mmCIF file of C-alpha atoms in Angstrom:
data_model
loop_
_atom_site.group_PDB
_atom_site.id
_atom_site.type_symbol
_atom_site.label_atom_id
_atom_site.label_comp_id
_atom_site.label_asym_id
_atom_site.label_seq_id
_atom_site.Cartn_x
_atom_site.Cartn_y
_atom_site.Cartn_z
ATOM 1 C CA MET A 1 -15.662 5.084 10.999
ATOM 2 C CA SER A 2 -12.222 3.567 10.720
ATOM 3 C CA SER A 3 -13.115 2.047 7.408
ATOM 4 C CA PHE A 4 -13.676 5.371 5.816
ATOM 5 C CA TYR A 5 -10.919 7.780 4.304
ATOM 6 C CA GLY A 6 -11.030 11.355 2.578
ATOM 7 C CA GLU A 7 -12.084 14.737 2.991
ATOM 8 C CA ASN A 8 -13.264 15.490 -0.450
ATOM 9 C CA LEU A 9 -13.620 12.121 -1.913
ATOM 10 C CA LYS A 10 -15.054 9.386 0.626
ATOM 11 C CA LEU A 11 -13.680 5.886 0.217
ATOM 12 C CA SER A 12 -15.149 2.834 2.222
ATOM 13 C CA ILE A 13 -13.480 -0.556 2.339
ATOM 14 C CA PHE A 14 -15.633 -3.548 3.288
ATOM 15 C CA GLY A 15 -15.690 -7.214 3.642
ATOM 16 C CA GLN A 16 -13.508 -9.881 5.314
ATOM 17 C CA SER A 17 -10.635 -11.999 3.870
ATOM 18 C CA HIS A 18 -12.672 -15.391 3.649
ATOM 19 C CA GLY A 19 -16.228 -13.678 3.268
ATOM 20 C CA PRO A 20 -18.359 -14.105 -0.131
ATOM 21 C CA ALA A 21 -16.813 -10.747 -1.341
ATOM 22 C CA ILE A 22 -14.581 -7.679 -0.569
ATOM 23 C CA GLY A 23 -15.250 -4.273 -1.910
ATOM 24 C CA MET A 24 -15.289 -0.588 -1.900
ATOM 25 C CA THR A 25 -17.406 2.417 -2.381
ATOM 26 C CA LEU A 26 -15.878 5.700 -3.661
ATOM 27 C CA ASP A 27 -18.136 8.892 -3.471
ATOM 28 C CA GLY A 28 -17.420 12.535 -4.468
ATOM 29 C CA ILE A 29 -15.754 11.653 -7.833
ATOM 30 C CA PRO A 30 -16.693 14.031 -10.723
ATOM 31 C CA ALA A 31 -18.781 12.927 -13.577
ATOM 32 C CA GLY A 32 -17.144 12.567 -16.978
ATOM 33 C CA LEU A 33 -13.743 10.859 -16.014
ATOM 34 C CA SER A 34 -12.812 7.816 -18.249
ATOM 35 C CA VAL A 35 -11.772 4.498 -16.722
ATOM 36 C CA ASP A 36 -9.446 1.992 -18.495
ATOM 37 C CA PHE A 37 -10.767 -1.189 -17.558
ATOM 38 C CA ASP A 38 -7.546 -3.107 -19.003
ATOM 39 C CA LYS A 39 -5.265 -0.962 -17.366
ATOM 40 C CA LEU A 40 -6.897 -1.097 -14.012
ATOM 41 C CA GLN A 41 -6.938 -4.963 -14.143
ATOM 42 C CA SER A 42 -3.351 -5.027 -15.037
ATOM 43 C CA PHE A 43 -2.726 -2.885 -11.961
ATOM 44 C CA MET A 44 -4.800 -5.076 -9.966
ATOM 45 C CA ALA A 45 -2.876 -8.249 -11.183
ATOM 46 C CA LEU A 46 0.476 -6.629 -9.517
ATOM 47 C CA ARG A 47 -1.065 -7.141 -6.135
ATOM 48 C CA ALA A 48 -3.154 -10.243 -6.434
ATOM 49 C CA PRO A 49 -1.917 -13.469 -4.872
ATOM 50 C CA GLY A 50 -0.753 -16.775 -6.301
ATOM 51 C CA GLN A 51 1.268 -15.140 -9.257
ATOM 52 C CA HIS A 52 4.786 -15.934 -8.270
ATOM 53 C CA SER A 53 6.791 -18.680 -6.597
ATOM 54 C CA TYR A 54 7.729 -16.184 -3.786
ATOM 55 C CA SER A 55 4.099 -15.406 -2.945
ATOM 56 C CA THR A 56 1.088 -17.231 -1.395
ATOM 57 C CA PRO A 57 -0.114 -20.172 -3.219
ATOM 58 C CA ARG A 58 -3.876 -18.742 -2.732
ATOM 59 C CA LYS A 59 -5.039 -17.957 -6.136
ATOM 60 C CA GLU A 60 -7.567 -15.080 -6.741
ATOM 61 C CA ALA A 61 -8.352 -13.297 -9.990
ATOM 62 C CA ASP A 62 -8.927 -10.065 -8.237
ATOM 63 C CA VAL A 63 -11.514 -8.924 -11.059
ATOM 64 C CA PRO A 64 -13.459 -6.003 -10.044
ATOM 65 C CA GLU A 65 -17.196 -6.127 -10.550
ATOM 66 C CA PHE A 66 -18.639 -2.722 -10.767
ATOM 67 C CA LEU A 67 -22.069 -2.272 -9.286
ATOM 68 C CA SER A 68 -22.655 1.475 -9.799
ATOM 69 C CA GLY A 69 -20.908 4.829 -10.742
ATOM 70 C CA ILE A 70 -19.547 3.987 -14.029
ATOM 71 C CA VAL A 71 -21.608 4.080 -17.358
ATOM 72 C CA ASP A 72 -20.164 3.375 -20.634
ATOM 73 C CA GLY A 73 -16.573 3.563 -19.388
ATOM 74 C CA CYS A 74 -17.052 6.882 -17.520
ATOM 75 C CA THR A 75 -18.001 8.116 -14.154
ATOM 76 C CA CYS A 76 -21.442 9.204 -13.888
ATOM 77 C CA GLY A 77 -21.536 11.206 -10.593
ATOM 78 C CA SER A 78 -23.200 8.451 -8.541
ATOM 79 C CA PRO A 79 -21.048 6.726 -5.688
ATOM 80 C CA ILE A 80 -18.746 4.169 -7.516
ATOM 81 C CA ALA A 81 -19.316 0.538 -5.870
ATOM 82 C CA ALA A 82 -17.283 -2.337 -6.813
ATOM 83 C CA ILE A 83 -16.708 -5.880 -5.435
ATOM 84 C CA ILE A 84 -14.192 -8.656 -5.644
ATOM 85 C CA ARG A 85 -15.740 -12.167 -5.010
ATOM 86 C CA ASN A 86 -13.566 -14.577 -2.937
ATOM 87 C CA THR A 87 -13.280 -17.758 -4.803
ATOM 88 C CA ASN A 88 -10.604 -19.830 -3.001
ATOM 89 C CA THR A 89 -10.835 -19.668 0.703
ATOM 90 C CA ARG A 90 -9.643 -22.284 3.198
ATOM 91 C CA SER A 91 -11.447 -21.191 6.505
ATOM 92 C CA GLY A 92 -10.548 -24.432 8.492
ATOM 93 C CA ASP A 93 -7.065 -23.486 8.612
ATOM 94 C CA TYR A 94 -7.895 -20.877 11.161
ATOM 95 C CA ASN A 95 -10.205 -22.840 13.524
ATOM 96 C CA ASN A 96 -7.797 -22.840 16.342
ATOM 97 C CA LEU A 97 -6.938 -19.141 16.236
ATOM 98 C CA ARG A 98 -9.850 -17.848 18.255
ATOM 99 C CA ASP A 99 -8.523 -19.188 21.347
ATOM 100 C CA CYS A 100 -4.862 -19.233 20.533
ATOM 101 C CA PRO A 101 -3.949 -16.049 18.735
ATOM 102 C CA ARG A 102 -1.036 -15.722 16.332
ATOM 103 C CA PRO A 103 1.980 -13.682 17.417
ATOM 104 C CA GLY A 104 2.246 -10.638 15.341
ATOM 105 C CA HIS A 105 -1.314 -10.660 14.063
ATOM 106 C CA ALA A 106 -4.522 -8.862 15.265
ATOM 107 C CA ASP A 107 -6.068 -12.025 16.617
ATOM 108 C CA TYR A 108 -5.616 -11.086 20.252
ATOM 109 C CA THR A 109 -6.473 -7.522 19.865
ATOM 110 C CA ALA A 110 -9.475 -8.152 17.953
ATOM 111 C CA GLN A 111 -10.557 -10.755 20.534
ATOM 112 C CA VAL A 112 -10.345 -8.024 23.230
ATOM 113 C CA LYS A 113 -12.043 -5.358 21.143
ATOM 114 C CA TYR A 114 -14.949 -7.509 19.566
ATOM 115 C CA GLY A 115 -15.489 -9.996 22.338
ATOM 116 C CA GLY A 116 -15.026 -12.866 20.131
ATOM 117 C CA PHE A 117 -17.514 -11.899 17.532
ATOM 118 C CA GLN A 118 -14.811 -11.087 15.192
ATOM 119 C CA ASP A 119 -14.357 -13.123 11.861
ATOM 120 C CA ALA A 120 -11.034 -15.177 12.610
ATOM 121 C CA ALA A 121 -10.899 -16.938 9.256
ATOM 122 C CA GLY A 122 -7.987 -15.424 7.302
ATOM 123 C CA GLY A 123 -7.679 -12.465 9.626
ATOM 124 C CA GLY A 124 -11.064 -10.951 8.824
ATOM 125 C CA HIS A 125 -11.249 -7.558 8.274
ATOM 126 C CA PHE A 126 -7.622 -7.151 9.415
ATOM 127 C CA SER A 127 -6.277 -9.157 6.427
ATOM 128 C CA GLY A 128 -4.131 -7.787 3.809
ATOM 129 C CA ARG A 129 -6.665 -9.077 1.400
ATOM 130 C CA LEU A 130 -8.640 -5.808 2.226
ATOM 131 C CA THR A 131 -5.892 -4.103 0.095
ATOM 132 C CA ALA A 132 -7.322 -5.505 -3.207
ATOM 133 C CA PRO A 133 -10.364 -2.988 -2.988
ATOM 134 C CA LEU A 134 -8.065 -0.428 -1.997
ATOM 135 C CA CYS A 135 -6.347 -0.832 -5.354
ATOM 136 C CA ILE A 136 -9.345 -0.592 -7.243
ATOM 137 C CA ALA A 137 -9.803 2.946 -6.133
ATOM 138 C CA GLY A 138 -6.254 3.802 -6.147
ATOM 139 C CA GLY A 139 -5.927 2.067 -9.779
ATOM 140 C CA MET A 140 -8.656 4.621 -11.019
ATOM 141 C CA CYS A 141 -7.081 7.653 -9.014
ATOM 142 C CA LYS A 142 -3.787 6.892 -10.624
ATOM 143 C CA GLN A 143 -5.555 7.050 -13.978
ATOM 144 C CA TRP A 144 -7.085 10.495 -13.423
ATOM 145 C CA LEU A 145 -3.895 11.814 -11.912
ATOM 146 C CA GLU A 146 -1.872 10.819 -14.886
ATOM 147 C CA ASN A 147 -4.306 12.780 -17.183
ATOM 148 C CA MET A 148 -3.308 15.823 -15.165
ATOM 149 C CA GLY A 149 0.397 14.964 -15.565
ATOM 150 C CA ILE A 150 0.739 13.757 -12.223
ATOM 151 C CA ARG A 151 2.564 10.255 -11.946
ATOM 152 C CA ILE A 152 2.958 7.904 -8.894
ATOM 153 C CA ALA A 153 5.501 5.064 -9.089
ATOM 154 C CA ALA A 154 6.924 2.777 -6.298
ATOM 155 C CA HIS A 155 9.692 0.227 -6.189
ATOM 156 C CA ILE A 156 11.148 -2.371 -3.576
ATOM 157 C CA LEU A 157 13.648 -0.523 -1.893
ATOM 158 C CA GLN A 158 14.938 -3.304 0.611
ATOM 159 C CA ILE A 159 14.418 -6.964 1.402
ATOM 160 C CA GLY A 160 16.338 -8.177 4.362
ATOM 161 C CA SER A 161 19.906 -7.381 3.660
ATOM 162 C CA VAL A 162 19.646 -6.693 -0.043
ATOM 163 C CA SER A 163 18.948 -3.147 -1.069
ATOM 164 C CA ASP A 164 17.953 -1.574 -4.464
ATOM 165 C CA LEU A 165 19.044 1.962 -5.831
ATOM 166 C CA SER A 166 17.109 4.722 -4.393
ATOM 167 C CA PHE A 167 15.256 7.308 -6.522
ATOM 168 C CA ASN A 168 16.931 10.341 -7.657
ATOM 169 C CA ALA A 169 14.912 12.553 -5.340
ATOM 170 C CA VAL A 170 15.186 15.644 -7.803
ATOM 171 C CA LYS A 171 14.104 13.732 -10.988
ATOM 172 C CA PRO A 172 12.909 10.289 -10.098
ATOM 173 C CA GLN A 173 13.468 7.521 -12.807
ATOM 174 C CA ILE A 174 9.937 6.195 -12.518
ATOM 175 C CA TYR A 175 9.816 4.698 -15.940
ATOM 176 C CA ASP A 176 12.874 2.469 -15.472
ATOM 177 C CA ILE A 177 11.009 0.100 -12.769
ATOM 178 C CA GLY A 178 10.481 -3.433 -13.588
ATOM 179 C CA LEU A 179 6.974 -4.723 -13.875
ATOM 180 C CA ASN A 180 7.601 -8.364 -12.900
ATOM 181 C CA PHE A 181 9.787 -7.528 -9.882
ATOM 182 C CA PRO A 182 9.683 -3.803 -9.375
ATOM 183 C CA VAL A 183 13.268 -2.918 -8.622
ATOM 184 C CA LEU A 184 15.443 0.116 -10.358
ATOM 185 C CA ASP A 185 18.425 -2.278 -10.484
ATOM 186 C CA ASP A 186 17.545 -5.448 -12.303
ATOM 187 C CA THR A 187 20.603 -7.126 -10.715
ATOM 188 C CA VAL A 188 19.284 -7.066 -7.335
ATOM 189 C CA ALA A 189 16.285 -8.742 -8.221
ATOM 190 C CA LYS A 190 17.503 -12.392 -8.123
ATOM 191 C CA LEU A 191 19.356 -11.548 -5.031
ATOM 192 C CA MET A 192 16.016 -10.397 -3.400
ATOM 193 C CA GLN A 193 14.158 -13.284 -4.477
ATOM 194 C CA GLU A 194 16.800 -15.714 -3.190
ATOM 195 C CA GLU A 195 16.610 -14.004 0.250
ATOM 196 C CA ILE A 196 12.783 -14.878 0.217
ATOM 197 C CA SER A 197 13.370 -18.430 -0.798
ATOM 198 C CA HIS A 198 15.835 -18.877 2.008
ATOM 199 C CA VAL A 199 13.500 -17.652 4.727
ATOM 200 C CA TRP A 200 10.648 -19.516 3.186
ATOM 201 C CA GLN A 201 12.780 -22.899 3.330
ATOM 202 C CA ALA A 202 13.235 -22.019 6.881
ATOM 203 C CA LYS A 203 9.539 -21.694 7.722
ATOM 204 C CA ASP A 204 10.039 -17.989 8.146
ATOM 205 C CA SER A 205 9.508 -14.614 6.923
ATOM 206 C CA ILE A 206 11.293 -11.340 6.170
ATOM 207 C CA GLY A 207 10.261 -7.612 5.696
ATOM 208 C CA GLY A 208 11.529 -4.709 3.677
ATOM 209 C CA SER A 209 10.724 -1.116 2.618
ATOM 210 C CA ILE A 210 9.119 0.378 -0.539
ATOM 211 C CA GLU A 211 10.124 3.703 -1.842
ATOM 212 C CA CYS A 212 7.441 5.945 -3.530
ATOM 213 C CA ALA A 213 7.807 9.010 -5.763
ATOM 214 C CA ILE A 214 4.984 11.352 -6.917
ATOM 215 C CA THR A 215 5.953 13.776 -9.810
ATOM 216 C CA GLY A 216 4.106 16.711 -11.401
ATOM 217 C CA LEU A 217 2.564 18.032 -8.158
ATOM 218 C CA PRO A 218 2.345 21.909 -8.250
ATOM 219 C CA ALA A 219 3.612 24.020 -5.234
ATOM 220 C CA GLY A 220 0.994 24.829 -2.672
ATOM 221 C CA LEU A 221 -0.757 21.721 -2.334
ATOM 222 C CA GLY A 222 -1.759 20.825 1.171
ATOM 223 C CA GLU A 223 -2.341 22.618 4.723
ATOM 224 C CA PRO A 224 -0.155 23.500 7.703
ATOM 225 C CA MET A 225 -0.522 21.464 10.878
ATOM 226 C CA PHE A 226 -2.828 18.658 10.804
ATOM 227 C CA GLY A 227 -3.952 18.854 7.174
ATOM 228 C CA GLY A 228 -0.223 18.494 5.888
ATOM 229 C CA VAL A 229 0.610 16.480 2.841
ATOM 230 C CA GLU A 230 2.459 14.087 5.135
ATOM 231 C CA ASN A 231 -0.490 13.878 7.461
ATOM 232 C CA ARG A 232 -2.847 13.091 4.574
ATOM 233 C CA ILE A 233 -0.606 10.357 3.057
ATOM 234 C CA ALA A 234 0.387 8.836 6.376
ATOM 235 C CA GLN A 235 -3.133 8.181 7.474
ATOM 236 C CA ILE A 236 -3.993 5.984 4.354
ATOM 237 C CA ILE A 237 -0.554 4.377 4.221
ATOM 238 C CA TYR A 238 -0.841 3.212 7.970
ATOM 239 C CA GLY A 239 -4.125 1.673 6.856
ATOM 240 C CA ILE A 240 -1.983 -1.030 5.071
ATOM 241 C CA PRO A 241 -1.670 -3.745 7.518
ATOM 242 C CA ALA A 242 1.783 -4.523 7.179
ATOM 243 C CA VAL A 243 3.294 -0.840 7.398
ATOM 244 C CA LYS A 244 5.167 -0.127 10.415
ATOM 245 C CA GLY A 245 7.266 2.834 9.518
ATOM 246 C CA LEU A 246 7.083 5.874 7.500
ATOM 247 C CA TRP A 247 9.398 8.598 6.366
ATOM 248 C CA PHE A 248 9.442 11.517 3.784
ATOM 249 C CA GLY A 249 12.680 12.269 2.021
ATOM 250 C CA ASP A 250 15.568 11.734 3.935
ATOM 251 C CA GLY A 251 13.666 11.744 7.255
ATOM 252 C CA ILE A 252 14.997 8.599 8.568
ATOM 253 C CA ARG A 253 18.398 10.082 8.537
ATOM 254 C CA ALA A 254 17.468 13.438 9.760
ATOM 255 C CA PRO A 255 18.684 12.885 13.425
ATOM 256 C CA GLU A 256 22.129 12.463 12.295
ATOM 257 C CA ALA A 257 22.088 15.393 9.814
ATOM 258 C CA ARG A 258 23.187 18.986 9.731
ATOM 259 C CA GLY A 259 20.928 21.734 8.429
ATOM 260 C CA SER A 260 23.998 22.896 6.386
ATOM 261 C CA ALA A 261 23.513 19.737 4.365
ATOM 262 C CA TYR A 262 19.763 18.830 5.011
ATOM 263 C CA ASN A 263 18.454 22.171 3.675
ATOM 264 C CA ASP A 264 17.395 22.266 -0.088
ATOM 265 C CA ALA A 265 18.867 25.225 -1.532
ATOM 266 C CA TYR A 266 16.589 27.297 -4.072
ATOM 267 C CA THR A 267 17.488 27.910 -7.650
ATOM 268 C CA ILE A 268 15.734 28.892 -10.857
ATOM 269 C CA HIS A 269 14.998 26.347 -13.659
ATOM 270 C CA ASN A 270 13.225 27.187 -16.912
ATOM 271 C CA GLY A 271 11.737 30.253 -15.092
ATOM 272 C CA GLN A 272 10.300 28.110 -12.017
ATOM 273 C CA VAL A 273 11.592 28.054 -8.408
ATOM 274 C CA THR A 274 13.092 24.618 -7.615
ATOM 275 C CA THR A 275 15.623 23.273 -5.213
ATOM 276 C CA LEU A 276 19.133 21.629 -5.903
ATOM 277 C CA THR A 277 18.368 18.740 -3.526
ATOM 278 C CA ASN A 278 15.065 17.334 -2.261
ATOM 279 C CA HIS A 279 16.132 15.895 1.357
ATOM 280 C CA ASN A 280 12.602 17.147 2.526
ATOM 281 C CA GLY A 281 10.736 14.998 0.055
ATOM 282 C CA GLY A 282 9.061 17.807 -1.683
ATOM 283 C CA ILE A 283 7.127 18.875 1.330
ATOM 284 C CA LEU A 284 7.696 22.035 3.643
ATOM 285 C CA GLY A 285 5.374 23.087 6.319
ATOM 286 C CA GLY A 286 2.902 20.417 5.203
ATOM 287 C CA ILE A 287 2.643 22.034 1.837
ATOM 288 C CA THR A 288 4.121 20.888 -1.631
ATOM 289 C CA ASN A 289 6.991 22.748 -2.955
ATOM 290 C CA GLY A 290 6.978 21.811 -6.249
ATOM 291 C CA MET A 291 9.626 19.119 -6.170
ATOM 292 C CA PRO A 292 8.781 15.334 -6.409
ATOM 293 C CA VAL A 293 7.127 14.109 -3.246
ATOM 294 C CA VAL A 294 9.265 10.951 -2.221
ATOM 295 C CA PHE A 295 8.404 8.646 0.770
ATOM 296 C CA THR A 296 9.429 5.313 2.390
ATOM 297 C CA ALA A 297 7.341 2.768 3.881
ATOM 298 C CA ALA A 298 8.735 0.069 6.092
ATOM 299 C CA ILE A 299 6.902 -3.370 5.876
ATOM 300 C CA LYS A 300 7.104 -5.877 8.577
ATOM 301 C CA PRO A 301 7.829 -9.666 7.990
ATOM 302 C CA THR A 302 4.608 -11.468 7.430
ATOM 303 C CA PRO A 303 3.823 -12.712 11.006
ATOM 304 C CA SER A 304 2.245 -16.107 9.687
ATOM 305 C CA ILE A 305 5.197 -18.326 9.748
ATOM 306 C CA GLY A 306 5.462 -22.043 9.638
ATOM 307 C CA GLN A 307 7.722 -22.373 12.822
ATOM 308 C CA SER A 308 6.203 -23.241 16.286
ATOM 309 C CA GLN A 309 5.768 -19.963 18.452
ATOM 310 C CA GLN A 310 4.536 -19.451 21.913
ATOM 311 C CA THR A 311 1.301 -17.925 22.518
ATOM 312 C CA VAL A 312 -1.466 -18.398 25.139
ATOM 313 C CA ASN A 313 -4.913 -20.311 25.203
ATOM 314 C CA LEU A 314 -7.250 -17.424 25.914
ATOM 315 C CA LYS A 315 -9.925 -20.051 27.218
ATOM 316 C CA THR A 316 -7.638 -21.833 29.558
ATOM 317 C CA GLY A 317 -5.072 -18.994 30.348
ATOM 318 C CA GLU A 318 -2.333 -21.328 29.658
ATOM 319 C CA ILE A 319 0.955 -20.752 27.866
ATOM 320 C CA THR A 320 0.833 -22.956 24.844
ATOM 321 C CA THR A 321 2.364 -23.017 21.145
ATOM 322 C CA VAL A 322 0.760 -22.295 17.601
ATOM 323 C CA GLU A 323 2.017 -23.423 14.277
ATOM 324 C CA VAL A 324 0.389 -21.361 11.633
ATOM 325 C CA LYS A 325 -1.271 -23.333 8.678
ATOM 326 C CA GLY A 326 -2.821 -21.746 5.689
ATOM 327 C CA ARG A 327 -1.138 -20.213 2.655
ATOM 328 C CA HIS A 328 1.135 -16.961 3.412
ATOM 329 C CA ASP A 329 3.486 -14.980 1.706
ATOM 330 C CA PRO A 330 7.115 -15.434 3.093
ATOM 331 C CA CYS A 331 7.380 -11.764 2.158
ATOM 332 C CA ILE A 332 4.637 -9.398 1.386
ATOM 333 C CA VAL A 333 6.997 -6.603 0.058
ATOM 334 C CA PRO A 334 6.738 -7.251 -3.844
ATOM 335 C CA ARG A 335 2.816 -7.374 -3.628
ATOM 336 C CA ALA A 336 2.677 -4.495 -1.509
ATOM 337 C CA VAL A 337 4.317 -2.218 -4.172
ATOM 338 C CA PRO A 338 1.023 -1.344 -6.116
ATOM 339 C CA VAL A 339 -0.717 -0.876 -2.629
ATOM 340 C CA ILE A 340 1.527 1.949 -1.795
ATOM 341 C CA GLU A 341 0.846 3.525 -5.012
ATOM 342 C CA ALA A 342 -2.872 3.079 -4.859
ATOM 343 C CA ALA A 343 -2.844 4.570 -1.290
ATOM 344 C CA ALA A 344 -0.744 7.405 -2.464
ATOM 345 C CA ALA A 345 -2.999 8.169 -5.639
ATOM 346 C CA ILE A 346 -6.086 8.049 -3.510
ATOM 347 C CA ALA A 347 -4.518 10.745 -0.823
ATOM 348 C CA VAL A 348 -3.174 13.076 -3.706
ATOM 349 C CA TYR A 349 -6.382 12.969 -5.727
ATOM 350 C CA ASP A 350 -8.409 13.596 -2.235
ATOM 351 C CA MET A 351 -6.183 16.733 -1.702
ATOM 352 C CA ILE A 352 -6.600 17.847 -5.543
ATOM 353 C CA LEU A 353 -10.450 17.625 -5.289
ATOM 354 C CA GLY A 354 -10.182 20.515 -2.776
ATOM 355 C CA ASN A 355 -7.857 22.474 -4.889
ATOM 356 C CA SER A 356 -9.767 23.788 -8.050
ATOM 357 C CA SER A 357 -6.713 25.176 -9.438
ATOM 358 C CA VAL A 358 -5.091 21.913 -9.914
ATOM 359 C CA GLN A 359 -8.300 20.306 -11.047
ATOM 360 C CA LYS A 360 -8.352 22.507 -14.126
ATOM 361 C CA ARG A 361 -5.225 20.926 -15.299
ATOM 362 C CA GLY A 362 -7.044 17.728 -16.087
#
């Protein structure tokens, strides 16, 4: 059941990269919630391929086609089903990969698990293409959360050696993020794009990190132990193929910190308990403390590169080389920003559906 997510809502993702269509079903959503389709399409466009010189030349409009669950612009209580038709595929680029797996991809592990019956074209259901239906579900959840005063925004924190500013963890500046190239400091956008261009010319790729902030969450959301907010967010974030690391607040710096500096001292602001700092990312004991939830995801370099790489021929057992053809992003980080937002929105909305006091705010 690895293609399902959620305890209160039930999300299912289906399809393959070069199949006729990819899609999602979203069950457990209350009736009467409005969906702004123009806003959803604008959100989908942030992830869609072929939009920029630094992304894959594969062009897909990524227009959701809703099959059920929405009537006259509102949810009707039945499961929401939507598909995106694949219109620009070149499966022939992948003919040699069933026997000669690409380093860094799931080609070999899929071969072992599925015995050669997997769809190898475009990575099949292991492809980042499957994050498009994730953005359908997440884009709607973002809208419903905004109606409750809960906002989610992410930005590129780092690409290669170039870093953006970090969020102010106590009061994230989520409205200052550029749409065309999502960074807080516009001066680093060109430097990041130049970094991507350099690796592209070298037939290589590069990774980075994405920082995400969630504001408006009340204290008390989440459960201890295995039902914590970190757990629930991490499960869906790690479903994004390129994610290889995740930390909340200043978690990556925790090993070298002292408690006197890392602890978030309490204060009262406008009659509410808050903290002076937010090193813990708004979560203590798996439960929100009313401060913004802030986390960072590490994104690996795109494994498909134009350089010759060593692999093995699974039929002959011989060591050989492979040069990856096809159309690929030299850096997936910019297009992954809305995917991180979408995943976070789904996780938060799932938790809120299990908390009636928060639902009443909407």
